[in-house]
Coordinates of C-alpha atoms (C1' of nucleotides) in Angstrom, one line a residue:
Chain A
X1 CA -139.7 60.7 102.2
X2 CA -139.7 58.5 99.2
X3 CA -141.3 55.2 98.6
X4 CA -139.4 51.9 100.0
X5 CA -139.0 49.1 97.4
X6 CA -140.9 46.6 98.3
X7 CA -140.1 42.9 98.1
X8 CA -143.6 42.3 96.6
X9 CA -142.4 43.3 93.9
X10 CA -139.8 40.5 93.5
X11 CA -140.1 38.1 90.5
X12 CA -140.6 34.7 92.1
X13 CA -142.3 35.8 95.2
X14 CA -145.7 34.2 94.9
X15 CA -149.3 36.4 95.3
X16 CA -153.1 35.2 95.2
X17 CA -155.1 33.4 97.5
X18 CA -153.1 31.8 100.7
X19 CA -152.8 28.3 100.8
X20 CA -153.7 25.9 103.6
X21 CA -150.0 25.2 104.0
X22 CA -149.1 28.4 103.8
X23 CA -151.8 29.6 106.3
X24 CA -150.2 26.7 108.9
X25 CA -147.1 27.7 108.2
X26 CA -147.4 31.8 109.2
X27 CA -149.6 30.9 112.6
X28 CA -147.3 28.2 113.6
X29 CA -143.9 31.0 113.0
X30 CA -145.6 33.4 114.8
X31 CA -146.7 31.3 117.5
X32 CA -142.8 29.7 117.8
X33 CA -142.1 33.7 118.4
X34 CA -144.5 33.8 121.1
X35 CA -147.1 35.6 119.1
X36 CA -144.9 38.3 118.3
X37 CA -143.5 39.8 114.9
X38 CA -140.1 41.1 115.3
X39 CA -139.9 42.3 111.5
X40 CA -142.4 41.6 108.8
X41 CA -139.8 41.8 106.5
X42 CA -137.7 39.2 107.2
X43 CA -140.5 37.0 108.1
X44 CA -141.2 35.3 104.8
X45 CA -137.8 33.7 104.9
X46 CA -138.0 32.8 108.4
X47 CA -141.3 30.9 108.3
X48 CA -140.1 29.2 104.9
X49 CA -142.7 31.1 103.0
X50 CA -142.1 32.6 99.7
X51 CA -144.5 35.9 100.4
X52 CA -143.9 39.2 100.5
X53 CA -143.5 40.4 104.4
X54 CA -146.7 43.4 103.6
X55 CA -148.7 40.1 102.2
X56 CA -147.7 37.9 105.5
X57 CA -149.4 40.9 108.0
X58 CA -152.3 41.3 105.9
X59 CA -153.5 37.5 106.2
X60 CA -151.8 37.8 109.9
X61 CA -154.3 41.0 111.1
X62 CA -157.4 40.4 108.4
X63 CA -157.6 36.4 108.7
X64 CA -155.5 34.0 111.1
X65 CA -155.1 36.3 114.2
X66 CA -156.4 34.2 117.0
X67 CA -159.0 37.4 118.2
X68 CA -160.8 37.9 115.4
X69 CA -164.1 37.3 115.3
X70 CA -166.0 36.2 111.9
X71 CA -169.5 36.1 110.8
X72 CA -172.1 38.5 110.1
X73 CA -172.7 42.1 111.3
X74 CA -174.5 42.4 114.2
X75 CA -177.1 45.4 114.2
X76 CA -175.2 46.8 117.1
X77 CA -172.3 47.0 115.3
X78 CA -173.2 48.2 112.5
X79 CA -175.3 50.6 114.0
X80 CA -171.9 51.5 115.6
X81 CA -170.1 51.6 112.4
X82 CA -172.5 54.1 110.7
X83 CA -172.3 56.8 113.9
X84 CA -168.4 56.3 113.8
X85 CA -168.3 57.0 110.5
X86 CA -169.8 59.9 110.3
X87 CA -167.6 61.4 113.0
X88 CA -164.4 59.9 111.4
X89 CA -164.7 59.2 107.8
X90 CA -162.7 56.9 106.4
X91 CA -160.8 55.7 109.0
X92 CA -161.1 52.2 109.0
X93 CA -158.4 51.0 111.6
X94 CA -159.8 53.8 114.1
X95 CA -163.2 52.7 113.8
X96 CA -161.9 48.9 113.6
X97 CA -160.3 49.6 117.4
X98 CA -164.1 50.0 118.4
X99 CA -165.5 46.8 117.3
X100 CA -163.8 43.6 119.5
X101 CA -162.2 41.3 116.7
X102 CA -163.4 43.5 114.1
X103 CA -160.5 44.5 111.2
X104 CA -160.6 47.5 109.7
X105 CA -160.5 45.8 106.0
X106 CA -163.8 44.0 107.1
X107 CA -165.2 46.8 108.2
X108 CA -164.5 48.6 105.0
X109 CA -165.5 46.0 103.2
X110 CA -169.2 45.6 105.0
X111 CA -169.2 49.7 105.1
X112 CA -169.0 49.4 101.0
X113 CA -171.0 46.6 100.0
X114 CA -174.0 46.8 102.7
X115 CA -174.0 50.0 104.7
X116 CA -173.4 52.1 102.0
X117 CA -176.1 51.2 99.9
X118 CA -178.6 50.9 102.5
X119 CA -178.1 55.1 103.0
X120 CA -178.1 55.7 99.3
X121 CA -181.3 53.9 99.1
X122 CA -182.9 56.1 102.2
X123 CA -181.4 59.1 100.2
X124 CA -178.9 59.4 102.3
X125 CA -175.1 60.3 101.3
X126 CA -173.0 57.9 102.9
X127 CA -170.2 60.3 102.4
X128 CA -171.4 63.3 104.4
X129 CA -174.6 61.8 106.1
X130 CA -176.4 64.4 104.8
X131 CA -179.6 64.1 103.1
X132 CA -179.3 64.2 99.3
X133 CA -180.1 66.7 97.1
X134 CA -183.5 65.6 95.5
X135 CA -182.3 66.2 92.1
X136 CA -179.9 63.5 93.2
X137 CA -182.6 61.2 94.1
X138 CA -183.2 58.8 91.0
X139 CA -186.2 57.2 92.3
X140 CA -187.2 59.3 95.4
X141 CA -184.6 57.8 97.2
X142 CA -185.0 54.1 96.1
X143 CA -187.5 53.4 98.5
X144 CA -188.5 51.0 96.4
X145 CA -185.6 49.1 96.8
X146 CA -186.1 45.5 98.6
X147 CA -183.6 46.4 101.5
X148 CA -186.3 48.6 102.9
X149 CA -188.3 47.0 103.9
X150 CA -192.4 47.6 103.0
X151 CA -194.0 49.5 105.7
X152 CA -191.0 51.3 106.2
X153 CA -190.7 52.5 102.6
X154 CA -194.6 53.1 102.4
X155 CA -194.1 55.5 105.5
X156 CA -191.5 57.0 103.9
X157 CA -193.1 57.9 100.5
X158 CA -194.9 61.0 101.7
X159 CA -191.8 62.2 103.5
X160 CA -189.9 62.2 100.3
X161 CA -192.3 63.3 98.4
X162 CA -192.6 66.6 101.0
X163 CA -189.1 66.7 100.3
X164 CA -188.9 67.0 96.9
X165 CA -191.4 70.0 96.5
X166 CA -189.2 72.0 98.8
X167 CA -187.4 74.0 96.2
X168 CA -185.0 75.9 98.8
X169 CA -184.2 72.7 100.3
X170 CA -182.0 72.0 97.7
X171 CA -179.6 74.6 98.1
X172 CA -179.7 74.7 101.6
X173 CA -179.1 71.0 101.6
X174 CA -176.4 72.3 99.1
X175 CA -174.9 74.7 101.8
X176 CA -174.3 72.4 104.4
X177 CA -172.7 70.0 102.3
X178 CA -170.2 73.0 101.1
X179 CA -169.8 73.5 105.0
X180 CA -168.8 69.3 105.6
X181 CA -166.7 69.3 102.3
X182 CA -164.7 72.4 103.9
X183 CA -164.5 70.5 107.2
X184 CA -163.9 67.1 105.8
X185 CA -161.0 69.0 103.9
X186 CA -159.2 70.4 106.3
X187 CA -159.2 67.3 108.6
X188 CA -157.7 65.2 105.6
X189 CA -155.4 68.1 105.1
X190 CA -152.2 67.1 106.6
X191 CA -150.1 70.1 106.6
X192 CA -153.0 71.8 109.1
X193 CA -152.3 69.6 111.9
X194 CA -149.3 70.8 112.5
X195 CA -148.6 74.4 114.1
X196 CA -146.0 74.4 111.6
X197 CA -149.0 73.9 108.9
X198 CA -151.5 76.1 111.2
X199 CA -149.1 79.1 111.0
X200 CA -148.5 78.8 107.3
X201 CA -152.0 78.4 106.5
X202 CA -153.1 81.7 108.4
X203 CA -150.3 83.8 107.0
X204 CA -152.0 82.5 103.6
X205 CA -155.6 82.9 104.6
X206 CA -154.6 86.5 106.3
X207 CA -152.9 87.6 102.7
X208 CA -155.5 86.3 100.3
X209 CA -157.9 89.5 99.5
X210 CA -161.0 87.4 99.5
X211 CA -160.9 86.1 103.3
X212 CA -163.5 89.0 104.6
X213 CA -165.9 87.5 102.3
X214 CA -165.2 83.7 102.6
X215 CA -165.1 84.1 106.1
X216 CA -169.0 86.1 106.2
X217 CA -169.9 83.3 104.1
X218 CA -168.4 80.9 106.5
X219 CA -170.4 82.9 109.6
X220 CA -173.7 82.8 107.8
X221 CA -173.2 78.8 107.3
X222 CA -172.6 79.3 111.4
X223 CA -175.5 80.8 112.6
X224 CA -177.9 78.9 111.4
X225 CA -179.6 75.6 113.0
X226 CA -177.4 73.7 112.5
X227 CA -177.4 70.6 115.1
X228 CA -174.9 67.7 115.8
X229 CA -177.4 64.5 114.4
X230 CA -178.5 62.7 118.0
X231 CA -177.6 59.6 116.8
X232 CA -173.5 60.7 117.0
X233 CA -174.7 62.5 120.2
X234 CA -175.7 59.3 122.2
X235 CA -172.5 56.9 121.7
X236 CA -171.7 56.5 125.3
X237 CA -167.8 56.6 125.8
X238 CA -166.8 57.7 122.2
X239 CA -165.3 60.9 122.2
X240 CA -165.6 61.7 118.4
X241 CA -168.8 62.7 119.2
X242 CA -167.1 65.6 121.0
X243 CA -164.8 66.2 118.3
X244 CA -167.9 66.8 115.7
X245 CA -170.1 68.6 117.9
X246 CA -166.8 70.8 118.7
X247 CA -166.5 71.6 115.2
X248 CA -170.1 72.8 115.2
X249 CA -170.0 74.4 118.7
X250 CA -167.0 76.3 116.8
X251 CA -169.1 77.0 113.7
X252 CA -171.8 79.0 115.9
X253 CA -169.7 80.9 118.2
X254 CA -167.6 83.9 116.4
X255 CA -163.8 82.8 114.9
X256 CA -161.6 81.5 115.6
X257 CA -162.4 78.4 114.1
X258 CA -160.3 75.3 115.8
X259 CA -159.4 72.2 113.6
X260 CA -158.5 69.1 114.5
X261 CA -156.9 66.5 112.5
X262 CA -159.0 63.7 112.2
X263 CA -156.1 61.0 112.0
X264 CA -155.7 62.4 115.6
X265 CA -155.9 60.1 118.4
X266 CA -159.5 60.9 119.3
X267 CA -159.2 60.8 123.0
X268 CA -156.0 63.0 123.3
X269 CA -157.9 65.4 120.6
X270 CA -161.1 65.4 123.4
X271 CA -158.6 65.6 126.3
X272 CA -155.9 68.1 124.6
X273 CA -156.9 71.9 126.1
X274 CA -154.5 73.5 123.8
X275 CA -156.4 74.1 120.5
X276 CA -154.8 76.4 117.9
X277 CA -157.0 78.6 116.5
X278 CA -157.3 78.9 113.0
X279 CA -159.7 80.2 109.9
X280 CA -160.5 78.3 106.6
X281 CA -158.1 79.0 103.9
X282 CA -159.2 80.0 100.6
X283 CA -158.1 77.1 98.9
X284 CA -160.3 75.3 100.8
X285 CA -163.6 76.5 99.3
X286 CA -161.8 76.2 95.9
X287 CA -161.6 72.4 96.2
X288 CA -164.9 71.8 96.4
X289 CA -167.9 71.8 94.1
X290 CA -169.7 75.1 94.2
X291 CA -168.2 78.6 94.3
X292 CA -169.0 80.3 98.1
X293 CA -170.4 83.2 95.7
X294 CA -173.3 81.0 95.3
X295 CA -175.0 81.1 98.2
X296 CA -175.4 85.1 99.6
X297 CA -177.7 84.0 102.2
X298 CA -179.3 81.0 104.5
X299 CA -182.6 80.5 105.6
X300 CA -183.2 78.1 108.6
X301 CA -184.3 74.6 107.3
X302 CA -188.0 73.4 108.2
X303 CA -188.0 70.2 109.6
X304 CA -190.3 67.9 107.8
X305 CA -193.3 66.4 109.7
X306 CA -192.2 62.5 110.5
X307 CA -194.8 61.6 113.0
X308 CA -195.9 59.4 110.3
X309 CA -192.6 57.5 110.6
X310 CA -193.3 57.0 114.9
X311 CA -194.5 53.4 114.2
X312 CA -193.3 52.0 110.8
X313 CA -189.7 52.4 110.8
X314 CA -186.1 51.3 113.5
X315 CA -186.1 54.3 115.6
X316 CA -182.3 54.2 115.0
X317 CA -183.1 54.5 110.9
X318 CA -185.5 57.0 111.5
X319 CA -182.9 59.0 113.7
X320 CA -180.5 59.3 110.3
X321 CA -183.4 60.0 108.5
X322 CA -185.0 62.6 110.5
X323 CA -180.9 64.2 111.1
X324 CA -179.9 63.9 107.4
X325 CA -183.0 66.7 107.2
X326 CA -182.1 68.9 110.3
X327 CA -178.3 69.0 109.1
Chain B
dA1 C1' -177.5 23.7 81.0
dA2 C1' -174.8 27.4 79.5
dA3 C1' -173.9 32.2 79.5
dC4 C1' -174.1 36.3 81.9
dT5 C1' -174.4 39.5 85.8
dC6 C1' -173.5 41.0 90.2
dA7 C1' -172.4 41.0 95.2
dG8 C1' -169.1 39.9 98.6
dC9 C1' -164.6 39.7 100.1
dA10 C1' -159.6 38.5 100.2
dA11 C1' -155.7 40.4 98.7
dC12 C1' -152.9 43.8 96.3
dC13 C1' -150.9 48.5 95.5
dG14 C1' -149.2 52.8 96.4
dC15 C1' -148.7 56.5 99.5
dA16 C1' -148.2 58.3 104.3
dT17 C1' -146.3 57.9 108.6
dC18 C1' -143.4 56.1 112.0
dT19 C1' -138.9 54.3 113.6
dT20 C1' -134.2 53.9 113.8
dG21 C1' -129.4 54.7 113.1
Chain C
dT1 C1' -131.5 66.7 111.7
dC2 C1' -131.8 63.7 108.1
dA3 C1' -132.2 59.7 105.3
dA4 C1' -133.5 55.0 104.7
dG5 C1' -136.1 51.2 106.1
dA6 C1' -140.3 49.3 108.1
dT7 C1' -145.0 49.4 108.9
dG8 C1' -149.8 51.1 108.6
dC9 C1' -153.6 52.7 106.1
dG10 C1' -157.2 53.3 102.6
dG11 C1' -158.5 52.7 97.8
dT12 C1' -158.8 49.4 94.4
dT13 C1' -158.7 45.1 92.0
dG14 C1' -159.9 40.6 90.7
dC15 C1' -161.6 36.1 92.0
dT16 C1' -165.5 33.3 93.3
dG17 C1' -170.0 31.8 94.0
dA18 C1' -174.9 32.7 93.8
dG19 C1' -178.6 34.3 91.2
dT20 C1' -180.7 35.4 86.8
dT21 C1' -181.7 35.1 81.9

DNA sequence: AAACTCAGCAACCGCATCTTG
DNA sequence: TCAAGATGCGGTTGCTGAGTT
């Protein structure tokens, strides 16, 4: 359906930083209410506030709710954070229901500002989790970069440096990531979640004259050594993990494929037995950055040596690292 | 001390999805 | 079933303060 109008977009109604006043005056309507919110909406002119309703939940659920917590990241939770996101992506309010008092704005906010630059500078792409092509990496990975911290960047200097004379690395590295841009595709692809959307999009995928080869292409990216990284295996009582390593245990047995929709609850994705198979249509592999001509064949990827790493670096950090090669 | 740069974060915006009549 | 309203979500913007030149 179409856009609502909103009320934010009212001359008169007032935007910017809250005020003190106004701050008292939201918590002290809500709390006449009894802690509940009948309708956002109508809010404003209840509580006397001249604020768009959207602008009165945001400071309600990102700053004066009573549960949230404030202050800095632990490195449990951001530790957290990172294995979420790499089984859900960008979804902030799902990972924000894992982290007590957490919101999901914060979350996004500490993802972009801290977390993601601390994988770019270990060469890692905070988008796929995969390592980064070395052509990508400016400076070897900026491990010269203060947030690493010296012995760890000293241990990893020979690793990179392995890296980068691997000249088939590169587009092997550059397979996978075809492989989690097709994935990460058609969970953001609404109209697959459906079996509505699932039908149409086989009827498609069975009409297009190219699916024999897309779909080789797609069962050579499955048979090789692929592994779900350990550090999404070992979340105790997070069933994404489930949901990524069923992707993969998908990818290595023959069709057909099953997708689920990542804004999916993820327990009733874990617990639901009725998947509908599908296969990746051909638009798919259009939308992303390199042509599935490109790569006729894989070879299984070596595993640098990181025994060098055993004593220098966070075993969780060295876990991404060593997984952003394996994958 | 002033000007400039940049990181951090609160808040906004627009679209998607859900709810209701 | 459909349309309109309400709410949620994720990307982006812009302000502020700290650090640097």
């Amino acid at each position: 359906m179409g856009r609502s109008p909103c009320c934010c977009h009212d001359a008169g109604v007032k935007k910017g930083p809250w005020t003190e006043e106004e701050d008292r005056a939201l918590v002290e309507h809500i709390k006449k209410q009894g802690g509940h919110v009948g309708s956002w909406r109508g809010l404003p002119r209840a509580a006397g506030l001249n604020r768009c309703g959207k602008s009165c939940r945001l400071r309600w659920t990102n700053y004066l709710r009573p549960d949230i917590r404030r202050g800095n990241f632990s490195d449990d939770e951001e530790r957290l954070i990172i294995r979420l996101h790499a089984a859900l992506g960008n979804k902030w309010s799902t990972i924000a229901t894992h982290l007590d008092g957490r919101t999901d704005n914060e979350i996004k906010n500490y993802w972009n500002t801290h977390i993601k630059k601390k994988l770019l500078r270990m060469g890692i792409d905070p988008v796929t989790h995969q390592r980064l092509p070395p052509d990508l990496l400016a400076d070897g990975g900026g491990l010269a970069s203060p947030l690493l911290s010296p012995p760890g960047a000293a241990a990893l200097q020979p690793l990179l440096s392995a890296v980068a004379s691997l000249g088939s690395l590169d587009t092997a590295l550059r397979q996978f990531q075809l492989l989690q841009h097709l994935l990460n595709a058609i969970n953001s692809n609404s109209d697959v979640t459906t079996a509505a959307g699932l039908m149409a999009t086989n009827a498609m995928v069975n009409s297009s004259s190219n699916v024999a080869s897309f779909q080789e292409q797609m069962n050579a990216l499955a048979h090789t050594n692929y592994q779900l990284p350990a550090y999404l295996r070992d979340v105790p009582s997070f069933s994404g993990q489930d949901m990524a390593q069923e992707r993969i245990n998908c990818n290595n047995n023959t069709a057909p494929v099953l997708i689920r929709s990542s804004a999916e609850s993820v327990d009733q994705c874990c617990n639901d037995a009725a998947l509908v198979p599908e296969t990746y249509p051909q638009e798919v592999a259009a939308s992303v950055d390199w042509q599935v001509q490109d790569f006729p064949s894989l070879e299984p990827l070596e595993l640098p040596n990181l025994s060098s790493l055993e004593s220098d670096l966070d075993p969780f950090w060295k876990e991404i690292l060593e997984s952003s090669f394996r994958s």
